[in-house]
Structures are given as structure tokens and as C-alpha cells.
Amino acid sequence: QVQLVESGGGLVQPGGSLTLSCTGSGNGHMLFAMGWYRQAPGKQRELVASITITGWTNYGDSVKGRFTISRDNAKNTVHLQMSNLKPEDTAVYYCTSASTRTEVVNGVGTWGQGTQVTVSS
């Protein structure tokens, strides 16, 4: 069993920055890989970024160069630093974790409850 608690969402102006955090607790094996997905109204959930405990990272094409994922292994916490935010980044952002990076990339891990990010002037 794993529990994921997200924080850091909110309202930000276009071009601004925001950092999301997610802390996991429970079975450490299931926290090997962690990541973020997002889902905008009327759209499918899409991978934003993922990272393993060994530091392997993966990014969705739409956020490359603007978002950075990192993790503090001692605290089982993953951070998503978002910069140069655009209105199309508006979505509910979900934290996820799994025992392999493949499971995270395929979207079959454990999910947090989500945090809203709104980019608007």
C-alpha cells in the first residue's frame, strides 16, 4: 500500500512559475518510480514527467525545457518545477508511483488525489 499526498497547486499568470510536491508513504518498493500526470477538462490524462530513485527521468514533449522533475529519496518526495507556464498547462496534476518506471510511464501505478493548476491572467 502506498499513499501519495500532493501540494503546491494554484493560480499563476502566463509566463510564471509554480512548484508541485508529492510525498509518498508506505511500501518503499512501490516508490521506486514516481511521476506526474495531468488531465485537462475533456482531455485524456497525459504523462508530464517521471523519475526513478536512481535518477532516470522522462518528460512529455509539451513540457520539455520548461518543467523539471526532481526527488528527495530520503523523504520519498518528488518535486515538479514548472516555469514559463502557458494557459494550456491548466489541468489537474496527479502524482503517481510504482515499482518500475514502465508502470509509471504506462499509467498503471498508484495515484494521488490531484492538485489543480490554473494558468490565467
Tab-separated table of C-alpha atoms in Angstrom:
chain	number	residue	atom	x	y	z
A	1	GLN	CA	0.000	0.000	0.000
A	2	VAL	CA	1.192	3.488	-0.883
A	3	GLN	CA	-0.312	6.869	-0.128
A	4	LEU	CA	0.599	9.956	-2.135
A	5	VAL	CA	-0.083	13.498	-0.946
A	6	GLU	CA	0.285	16.376	-3.382
A	7	SER	CA	0.718	20.072	-2.661
A	8	GLY	CA	1.593	23.288	-4.429
A	9	GLY	CA	-1.159	23.828	-6.953
A	10	GLY	CA	-2.819	27.172	-7.531
A	11	LEU	CA	-3.404	30.080	-9.862
A	12	VAL	CA	-0.470	31.575	-11.778
A	13	GLN	CA	-0.173	34.064	-14.611
A	14	PRO	CA	1.132	33.048	-18.044
A	15	GLY	CA	4.908	33.041	-18.040
A	16	GLY	CA	5.004	32.411	-14.312
A	17	SER	CA	6.391	29.550	-12.270
A	18	LEU	CA	4.990	27.058	-9.806
A	19	THR	CA	6.372	24.032	-7.957
A	20	LEU	CA	4.359	20.952	-7.111
A	21	SER	CA	5.403	18.449	-4.461
A	22	CYS	CA	4.296	14.907	-3.715
A	23	THR	CA	5.251	12.848	-0.683
A	24	GLY	CA	4.787	9.110	-0.629
A	25	SER	CA	4.401	6.808	2.329
A	26	GLY	CA	4.004	3.076	2.735
A	27	ASN	CA	5.703	0.294	0.786
A	28	GLY	CA	9.027	1.760	-0.314
A	29	HIS	CA	9.288	-0.748	-3.149
A	30	MET	CA	6.252	0.912	-4.725
A	31	LEU	CA	8.006	4.287	-4.666
A	32	PHE	CA	10.884	3.251	-6.931
A	33	ALA	CA	9.460	5.361	-9.714
A	34	MET	CA	7.385	8.487	-9.189
A	35	GLY	CA	5.922	10.973	-11.578
A	36	TRP	CA	3.286	13.462	-12.569
A	37	TYR	CA	0.401	13.261	-14.973
A	38	ARG	CA	-2.131	15.927	-15.823
A	39	GLN	CA	-5.662	15.964	-17.100
A	40	ALA	CA	-7.380	18.976	-18.617
A	41	PRO	CA	-11.170	19.137	-18.999
A	42	GLY	CA	-12.308	16.980	-21.884
A	43	LYS	CA	-8.846	15.537	-22.475
A	44	GLN	CA	-7.093	12.302	-21.624
A	45	ARG	CA	-4.658	12.086	-18.764
A	46	GLU	CA	-1.115	12.611	-20.079
A	47	LEU	CA	2.347	11.998	-18.696
A	48	VAL	CA	4.152	15.153	-17.622
A	49	ALA	CA	7.357	13.756	-16.137
A	50	SER	CA	8.699	10.783	-14.225
A	51	ILE	CA	11.779	9.942	-12.214
A	52	THR	CA	13.209	6.834	-10.584
A	53	ILE	CA	15.100	6.506	-7.335
A	54	THR	CA	18.265	6.154	-9.461
A	55	GLY	CA	17.645	9.498	-11.168
A	56	TRP	CA	16.356	8.350	-14.569
A	57	THR	CA	13.927	10.971	-15.889
A	58	ASN	CA	11.367	11.137	-18.648
A	59	TYR	CA	9.339	14.144	-19.879
A	60	GLY	CA	6.290	14.672	-22.019
A	61	ASP	CA	7.071	16.525	-25.243
A	62	SER	CA	4.887	19.513	-24.362
A	63	VAL	CA	6.847	20.329	-21.194
A	64	LYS	CA	10.429	19.610	-22.217
A	65	GLY	CA	12.662	22.579	-21.473
A	66	ARG	CA	10.071	24.195	-19.189
A	67	PHE	CA	9.452	21.645	-16.417
A	68	THR	CA	11.994	19.904	-14.212
A	69	ILE	CA	11.339	16.883	-12.047
A	70	SER	CA	13.482	16.033	-9.042
A	71	ARG	CA	13.212	13.894	-5.948
A	72	ASP	CA	14.445	13.669	-2.391
A	73	ASN	CA	14.847	9.958	-1.829
A	74	ALA	CA	15.294	10.315	1.932
A	75	LYS	CA	11.864	11.961	2.156
A	76	ASN	CA	10.146	9.970	-0.612
A	77	THR	CA	9.226	13.309	-2.136
A	78	VAL	CA	9.128	14.324	-5.771
A	79	HIS	CA	9.031	17.925	-6.968
A	80	LEU	CA	7.877	19.328	-10.277
A	81	GLN	CA	9.280	22.762	-11.041
A	82	MET	CA	7.175	24.404	-13.734
A	83	SER	CA	8.329	27.559	-15.499
A	84	ASN	CA	7.172	29.628	-18.452
A	85	LEU	CA	3.668	28.345	-17.773
A	86	LYS	CA	1.078	28.600	-20.521
A	87	PRO	CA	-2.732	28.587	-20.381
A	88	GLU	CA	-2.647	25.131	-21.975
A	89	ASP	CA	-0.822	23.845	-18.884
A	90	THR	CA	-4.057	24.328	-16.953
A	91	ALA	CA	-5.107	20.930	-15.609
A	92	VAL	CA	-5.430	18.763	-12.554
A	93	TYR	CA	-1.973	17.373	-11.838
A	94	TYR	CA	-1.762	13.871	-10.370
A	95	CYS	CA	1.181	12.289	-8.620
A	96	THR	CA	1.828	8.617	-9.296
A	97	SER	CA	4.244	5.955	-8.134
A	98	ALA	CA	5.083	2.341	-8.921
A	99	SER	CA	7.746	-0.290	-8.513
A	100	THR	CA	9.037	0.177	-12.073
A	101	ARG	CA	9.415	3.111	-14.413
A	102	THR	CA	7.468	1.211	-17.063
A	103	GLU	CA	4.424	1.090	-14.805
A	104	VAL	CA	4.611	4.838	-14.221
A	105	VAL	CA	5.103	5.609	-17.920
A	106	ASN	CA	2.166	3.323	-18.756
A	107	GLY	CA	-0.008	4.995	-16.136
A	108	VAL	CA	-0.753	1.903	-14.061
A	109	GLY	CA	0.729	2.928	-10.712
A	110	THR	CA	-0.814	4.310	-7.544
A	111	TRP	CA	-2.417	7.758	-7.792
A	112	GLY	CA	-2.711	10.772	-5.575
A	113	GLN	CA	-5.904	12.808	-5.379
A	114	GLY	CA	-4.659	15.560	-7.668
A	115	THR	CA	-3.992	19.270	-7.378
A	116	GLN	CA	-5.387	21.992	-9.620
A	117	VAL	CA	-3.048	24.225	-11.607
A	118	THR	CA	-4.640	27.159	-13.407
A	119	VAL	CA	-2.658	29.412	-15.722
A	120	SER	CA	-4.594	32.550	-16.437
A	121	SER	CA	-4.239	36.318	-16.453
